[in-house]
PDB file of C-alpha atoms in Angstrom:
ATOM      1  CA  UNK A1224      43.238 -17.004  10.021  1.00 53.00           C
ATOM      2  CA  UNK A1225      46.881 -16.538   9.001  1.00 63.00           C
ATOM      3  CA  UNK A1226      46.669 -19.600   6.734  1.00 83.00           C
ATOM      4  CA  UNK A1227      43.562 -18.388   4.901  1.00 90.00           C
ATOM      5  CA  UNK A1228      44.048 -16.694   1.548  1.00 93.00           C
ATOM      6  CA  UNK A1229      42.975 -13.104   0.973  1.00 93.00           C
ATOM      7  CA  UNK A1230      40.111 -14.361  -1.179  1.00 93.00           C
ATOM      8  CA  UNK A1231      38.902 -16.729   1.555  1.00 93.00           C
ATOM      9  CA  UNK A1232      38.942 -13.907   4.103  1.00 94.00           C
ATOM     10  CA  UNK A1233      37.182 -11.500   1.735  1.00 94.00           C
ATOM     11  CA  UNK A1234      34.492 -14.109   1.120  1.00 93.00           C
ATOM     12  CA  UNK A1235      33.945 -14.267   4.899  1.00 92.00           C
ATOM     13  CA  UNK A1236      33.716 -10.455   4.985  1.00 92.00           C
ATOM     14  CA  UNK A1237      31.254 -10.544   2.076  1.00 92.00           C
ATOM     15  CA  UNK A1238      29.190 -13.163   3.902  1.00 92.00           C
ATOM     16  CA  UNK A1239      28.832 -11.001   7.022  1.00 90.00           C
ATOM     17  CA  UNK A1240      31.972 -11.562   9.096  1.00 91.00           C
ATOM     18  CA  UNK A1241      32.970  -7.907   8.663  1.00 90.00           C
ATOM     19  CA  UNK A1242      35.444  -8.031  11.564  1.00 92.00           C
ATOM     20  CA  UNK A1243      37.699 -10.146   9.301  1.00 91.00           C
ATOM     21  CA  UNK A1244      38.360  -7.030   7.215  1.00 92.00           C
ATOM     22  CA  UNK A1245      40.924  -6.086   9.878  1.00 93.00           C
ATOM     23  CA  UNK A1246      43.083  -8.995   8.687  1.00 93.00           C
ATOM     24  CA  UNK A1247      43.021  -7.722   5.114  1.00 94.00           C
ATOM     25  CA  UNK A1248      43.759  -4.208   6.343  1.00 94.00           C
ATOM     26  CA  UNK A1249      46.821  -5.448   8.235  1.00 94.00           C
ATOM     27  CA  UNK A1250      48.034  -7.406   5.221  1.00 94.00           C
ATOM     28  CA  UNK A1251      47.566  -4.698   2.608  1.00 94.00           C
ATOM     29  CA  UNK A1252      47.309  -1.174   4.034  1.00 95.00           C
ATOM     30  CA  UNK A1253      51.023  -0.443   3.591  1.00 94.00           C
ATOM     31  CA  UNK A1254      50.895  -1.599  -0.029  1.00 94.00           C
ATOM     32  CA  UNK A1255      47.879   0.633  -0.753  1.00 95.00           C
ATOM     33  CA  UNK A1256      49.455   3.537   1.152  1.00 95.00           C
ATOM     34  CA  UNK A1257      52.646   3.290  -0.924  1.00 93.00           C
ATOM     35  CA  UNK A1258      50.578   3.160  -4.116  1.00 93.00           C
ATOM     36  CA  UNK A1259      48.791   6.375  -3.160  1.00 92.00           C
ATOM     37  CA  UNK A1260      51.962   8.053  -1.887  1.00 91.00           C
ATOM     38  CA  UNK A1261      53.632   7.501  -5.229  1.00 89.00           C
ATOM     39  CA  UNK A1262      50.514   8.720  -7.065  1.00 88.00           C
ATOM     40  CA  UNK A1263      49.876  11.816  -4.968  1.00 87.00           C
ATOM     41  CA  UNK A1264      53.155  12.632  -3.235  1.00 86.00           C
ATOM     42  CA  UNK A1265      51.216  13.456  -0.058  1.00 89.00           C
ATOM     43  CA  UNK A1266      51.538  11.421   3.135  1.00 91.00           C
ATOM     44  CA  UNK A1267      48.335  12.777   4.710  1.00 92.00           C
ATOM     45  CA  UNK A1268      46.249  12.405   1.572  1.00 93.00           C
ATOM     46  CA  UNK A1269      47.534   8.854   1.098  1.00 93.00           C
ATOM     47  CA  UNK A1270      46.436   7.928   4.622  1.00 94.00           C
ATOM     48  CA  UNK A1271      42.972   9.342   3.933  1.00 93.00           C
ATOM     49  CA  UNK A1272      42.687   7.479   0.639  1.00 95.00           C
ATOM     50  CA  UNK A1273      43.704   4.182   2.282  1.00 94.00           C
ATOM     51  CA  UNK A1274      40.868   4.672   4.773  1.00 94.00           C
ATOM     52  CA  UNK A1275      38.484   5.339   1.874  1.00 94.00           C
ATOM     53  CA  UNK A1276      39.577   2.116   0.143  1.00 94.00           C
ATOM     54  CA  UNK A1277      38.783  -0.057   3.145  1.00 93.00           C
ATOM     55  CA  UNK A1278      35.518   1.751   3.789  1.00 92.00           C
ATOM     56  CA  UNK A1279      34.525   1.037   0.180  1.00 93.00           C
ATOM     57  CA  UNK A1280      35.625  -2.583   0.463  1.00 93.00           C
ATOM     58  CA  UNK A1281      33.294  -2.881   3.430  1.00 91.00           C
ATOM     59  CA  UNK A1282      30.484  -0.945   1.735  1.00 91.00           C
ATOM     60  CA  UNK A1283      30.687  -2.899  -1.545  1.00 89.00           C
ATOM     61  CA  UNK A1284      31.668  -6.278  -0.083  1.00 91.00           C
ATOM     62  CA  UNK A1285      28.608  -7.901  -1.657  1.00 90.00           C
ATOM     63  CA  UNK A1286      30.061  -7.213  -5.129  1.00 90.00           C
ATOM     64  CA  UNK A1287      33.131  -9.362  -4.452  1.00 91.00           C
ATOM     65  CA  UNK A1288      32.803 -12.504  -6.574  1.00 89.00           C
ATOM     66  CA  UNK A1289      36.059 -14.237  -5.656  1.00 85.00           C
ATOM     67  CA  UNK A1290      37.158 -14.508  -9.291  1.00 85.00           C
ATOM     68  CA  UNK A1291      40.822 -13.695  -9.827  1.00 84.00           C
ATOM     69  CA  UNK A1292      43.206 -12.408  -7.187  1.00 89.00           C
ATOM     70  CA  UNK A1293      41.854 -10.366  -4.296  1.00 93.00           C
ATOM     71  CA  UNK A1294      44.654  -7.801  -4.746  1.00 92.00           C
ATOM     72  CA  UNK A1295      43.481  -7.042  -8.288  1.00 92.00           C
ATOM     73  CA  UNK A1296      39.968  -6.334  -6.978  1.00 93.00           C
ATOM     74  CA  UNK A1297      41.412  -4.293  -4.096  1.00 94.00           C
ATOM     75  CA  UNK A1298      43.543  -2.163  -6.438  1.00 94.00           C
ATOM     76  CA  UNK A1299      40.492  -1.645  -8.661  1.00 92.00           C
ATOM     77  CA  UNK A1300      38.760  -0.163  -5.600  1.00 94.00           C
ATOM     78  CA  UNK A1301      41.899   1.919  -4.898  1.00 94.00           C
ATOM     79  CA  UNK A1302      41.973   3.253  -8.467  1.00 93.00           C
ATOM     80  CA  UNK A1303      38.303   4.220  -8.199  1.00 92.00           C
ATOM     81  CA  UNK A1304      38.985   6.026  -4.911  1.00 93.00           C
ATOM     82  CA  UNK A1305      41.841   7.935  -6.561  1.00 92.00           C
ATOM     83  CA  UNK A1306      39.770   8.857  -9.628  1.00 88.00           C
ATOM     84  CA  UNK A1307      36.928  10.086  -7.394  1.00 90.00           C
ATOM     85  CA  UNK A1308      39.410  12.139  -5.379  1.00 91.00           C
ATOM     86  CA  UNK A1309      40.764  13.732  -8.576  1.00 87.00           C
ATOM     87  CA  UNK A1310      37.245  14.571  -9.746  1.00 86.00           C
ATOM     88  CA  UNK A1311      36.320  16.180  -6.428  1.00 86.00           C
ATOM     89  CA  UNK A1312      39.594  18.101  -6.037  1.00 81.00           C
ATOM     90  CA  UNK A1313      40.554  19.512  -9.387  1.00 70.00           C
ATOM     91  CA  UNK A1314      42.657  22.272  -7.827  1.00 57.00           C
ATOM     92  CA  UNK A1315      46.431  22.055  -8.066  1.00 45.00           C
ATOM     93  CA  UNK A1316      48.249  21.107  -4.904  1.00 40.00           C
ATOM     94  CA  UNK A1317      50.993  23.226  -3.409  1.00 38.00           C
ATOM     95  CA  UNK A1318      54.367  21.662  -4.334  1.00 32.00           C
ATOM     96  CA  UNK A1319      55.483  21.510  -0.688  1.00 40.00           C
ATOM     97  CA  UNK A1320      52.368  19.514   0.220  1.00 41.00           C
ATOM     98  CA  UNK A1321      52.440  17.359  -2.876  1.00 39.00           C
ATOM     99  CA  UNK A1322      55.986  16.100  -2.501  1.00 38.00           C
ATOM    100  CA  UNK A1323      56.383  15.374   1.191  1.00 43.00           C
ATOM    101  CA  UNK A1324      59.299  13.092   1.953  1.00 43.00           C
ATOM    102  CA  UNK A1325      60.022  11.131   5.140  1.00 44.00           C
ATOM    103  CA  UNK A1326      63.198  12.055   6.966  1.00 45.00           C
ATOM    104  CA  UNK A1327      66.223  10.124   5.691  1.00 41.00           C
ATOM    105  CA  UNK A1328      68.199   7.954   8.091  1.00 45.00           C
ATOM    106  CA  UNK A1329      71.486   8.299   6.180  1.00 46.00           C
ATOM    107  CA  UNK A1330      74.644   9.156   8.145  1.00 49.00           C
ATOM    108  CA  UNK A1331      75.883  11.867   5.779  1.00 52.00           C
ATOM    109  CA  UNK A1332      73.740  15.015   5.649  1.00 62.00           C
ATOM    110  CA  UNK A1333      75.006  15.731   2.116  1.00 65.00           C
ATOM    111  CA  UNK A1334      74.140  12.222   0.960  1.00 58.00           C
ATOM    112  CA  UNK A1335      70.730  12.506   2.617  1.00 63.00           C
ATOM    113  CA  UNK A1336      70.101  15.843   0.887  1.00 65.00           C
ATOM    114  CA  UNK A1337      71.116  14.420  -2.499  1.00 68.00           C
ATOM    115  CA  UNK A1338      68.885  11.399  -1.966  1.00 68.00           C
ATOM    116  CA  UNK A1339      65.962  13.597  -0.962  1.00 72.00           C
ATOM    117  CA  UNK A1340      66.444  15.795  -4.026  1.00 76.00           C
ATOM    118  CA  UNK A1341      66.599  12.708  -6.243  1.00 74.00           C
ATOM    119  CA  UNK A1342      63.400  11.286  -4.711  1.00 77.00           C
ATOM    120  CA  UNK A1343      61.660  14.641  -5.149  1.00 82.00           C
ATOM    121  CA  UNK A1344      62.702  14.761  -8.815  1.00 82.00           C
ATOM    122  CA  UNK A1345      61.430  11.224  -9.357  1.00 82.00           C
ATOM    123  CA  UNK A1346      58.140  12.081  -7.628  1.00 83.00           C
ATOM    124  CA  UNK A1347      57.809  15.265  -9.689  1.00 87.00           C
ATOM    125  CA  UNK A1348      58.575  13.316 -12.870  1.00 86.00           C
ATOM    126  CA  UNK A1349      56.012  10.655 -11.895  1.00 87.00           C
ATOM    127  CA  UNK A1350      53.403  13.334 -11.232  1.00 88.00           C
ATOM    128  CA  UNK A1351      53.825  14.615 -14.791  1.00 91.00           C
ATOM    129  CA  UNK A1352      52.963  11.263 -16.349  1.00 90.00           C
ATOM    130  CA  UNK A1353      49.336  10.729 -17.394  1.00 91.00           C
ATOM    131  CA  UNK A1354      47.433   9.055 -14.539  1.00 90.00           C
ATOM    132  CA  UNK A1355      46.893   5.720 -16.288  1.00 90.00           C
ATOM    133  CA  UNK A1356      50.597   5.392 -17.204  1.00 90.00           C
ATOM    134  CA  UNK A1357      51.569   6.434 -13.675  1.00 90.00           C
ATOM    135  CA  UNK A1358      49.246   3.846 -12.148  1.00 91.00           C
ATOM    136  CA  UNK A1359      50.529   1.053 -14.399  1.00 91.00           C
ATOM    137  CA  UNK A1360      54.145   1.954 -13.692  1.00 89.00           C
ATOM    138  CA  UNK A1361      53.616   2.151  -9.925  1.00 90.00           C
ATOM    139  CA  UNK A1362      51.719  -1.141  -9.828  1.00 91.00           C
ATOM    140  CA  UNK A1363      54.417  -2.856 -11.873  1.00 89.00           C
ATOM    141  CA  UNK A1364      57.588  -1.414 -10.385  1.00 86.00           C
ATOM    142  CA  UNK A1365      56.615  -0.562  -6.811  1.00 84.00           C
ATOM    143  CA  UNK A1366      53.752  -2.945  -6.024  1.00 86.00           C
ATOM    144  CA  UNK A1367      55.296  -5.926  -7.863  1.00 83.00           C
ATOM    145  CA  UNK A1368      52.090  -6.761  -9.695  1.00 90.00           C
ATOM    146  CA  UNK A1369      52.485  -8.930 -12.776  1.00 91.00           C
ATOM    147  CA  UNK A1370      51.567  -7.547 -16.205  1.00 93.00           C
ATOM    148  CA  UNK A1371      48.727 -10.066 -16.407  1.00 93.00           C
ATOM    149  CA  UNK A1372      47.232  -8.794 -13.119  1.00 91.00           C
ATOM    150  CA  UNK A1373      47.544  -5.158 -14.198  1.00 93.00           C
ATOM    151  CA  UNK A1374      45.903  -6.015 -17.527  1.00 93.00           C
ATOM    152  CA  UNK A1375      43.025  -7.642 -15.638  1.00 92.00           C
ATOM    153  CA  UNK A1376      42.735  -4.572 -13.414  1.00 91.00           C
ATOM    154  CA  UNK A1377      42.708  -2.174 -16.387  1.00 92.00           C
ATOM    155  CA  UNK A1378      40.487  -4.424 -18.510  1.00 92.00           C
ATOM    156  CA  UNK A1379      42.918  -4.762 -21.419  1.00 93.00           C
ATOM    157  CA  UNK A1380      45.427  -7.185 -22.918  1.00 94.00           C
ATOM    158  CA  UNK A1381      48.761  -7.992 -21.279  1.00 93.00           C
ATOM    159  CA  UNK A1382      50.645  -6.749 -24.354  1.00 93.00           C
ATOM    160  CA  UNK A1383      48.950  -3.374 -24.043  1.00 93.00           C
ATOM    161  CA  UNK A1384      50.175  -3.077 -20.447  1.00 93.00           C
ATOM    162  CA  UNK A1385      53.724  -4.095 -21.394  1.00 92.00           C
ATOM    163  CA  UNK A1386      53.807  -1.426 -24.100  1.00 92.00           C
ATOM    164  CA  UNK A1387      52.240   1.187 -21.828  1.00 92.00           C
ATOM    165  CA  UNK A1388      54.753   0.532 -19.044  1.00 91.00           C
ATOM    166  CA  UNK A1389      57.641   0.598 -21.511  1.00 91.00           C
ATOM    167  CA  UNK A1390      56.460   3.981 -22.840  1.00 91.00           C
ATOM    168  CA  UNK A1391      55.885   5.238 -19.278  1.00 90.00           C
ATOM    169  CA  UNK A1392      59.436   4.323 -18.243  1.00 89.00           C
ATOM    170  CA  UNK A1393      60.846   6.066 -21.313  1.00 89.00           C
ATOM    171  CA  UNK A1394      58.703   9.162 -20.731  1.00 89.00           C
ATOM    172  CA  UNK A1395      59.598   9.171 -17.023  1.00 88.00           C
ATOM    173  CA  UNK A1396      63.287   9.116 -17.908  1.00 86.00           C
ATOM    174  CA  UNK A1397      62.864  12.029 -20.306  1.00 87.00           C
ATOM    175  CA  UNK A1398      60.926  14.084 -17.756  1.00 88.00           C
ATOM    176  CA  UNK A1399      63.455  13.261 -15.028  1.00 84.00           C
ATOM    177  CA  UNK A1400      66.362  14.320 -17.237  1.00 84.00           C
ATOM    178  CA  UNK A1401      64.548  17.536 -18.129  1.00 88.00           C
ATOM    179  CA  UNK A1402      63.900  18.287 -14.440  1.00 86.00           C
ATOM    180  CA  UNK A1403      67.600  17.772 -13.716  1.00 81.00           C
ATOM    181  CA  UNK A1404      68.379  20.436 -16.277  1.00 78.00           C
ATOM    182  CA  UNK A1405      69.342  18.054 -19.059  1.00 67.00           C
ATOM    183  CA  UNK A1406      67.847  17.834 -22.526  1.00 56.00           C
ATOM    184  CA  UNK A1407      65.559  14.889 -23.281  1.00 51.00           C
ATOM    185  CA  UNK A1408      66.553  12.672 -26.192  1.00 48.00           C
TER     186      UNK A1408
END
């Protein structure tokens, strides 16, 4: 099974070999988890959303057509899970819950504290971006998806994604600077 592509495995899942979904889970759950962690800032919520993604993949396996990359289809499911979560939970999250950070393994406690503060500021800045810009930026910079794949996922042109990501990076920098106590340009 290791030599089969994601699309080949998903086609087997679609055709009734649902136990093969475990292979796709093993290959992609960390990627989806990191996507959600950067979107939500919550470790526990991200774990729950990953579970929801794979449950939906199983539930809607018959809709998989095998056109394009499997990861684009999978992230489309992930985006839908996130949008549904936002619709169901419109309340604002407590900052402590929203920006959980794993313990740092750095030797210097001061360096670790500075790194944690920096990560928190980046996460806070990310959380202030509009959802669509945040998703595009995370998929591009943290999930290493190509602009063409993101454009396919969002249903728009590649140039639109390039421009959106460029604006998102600029806006993220301005928000980050503002959160640090600086003045945006």
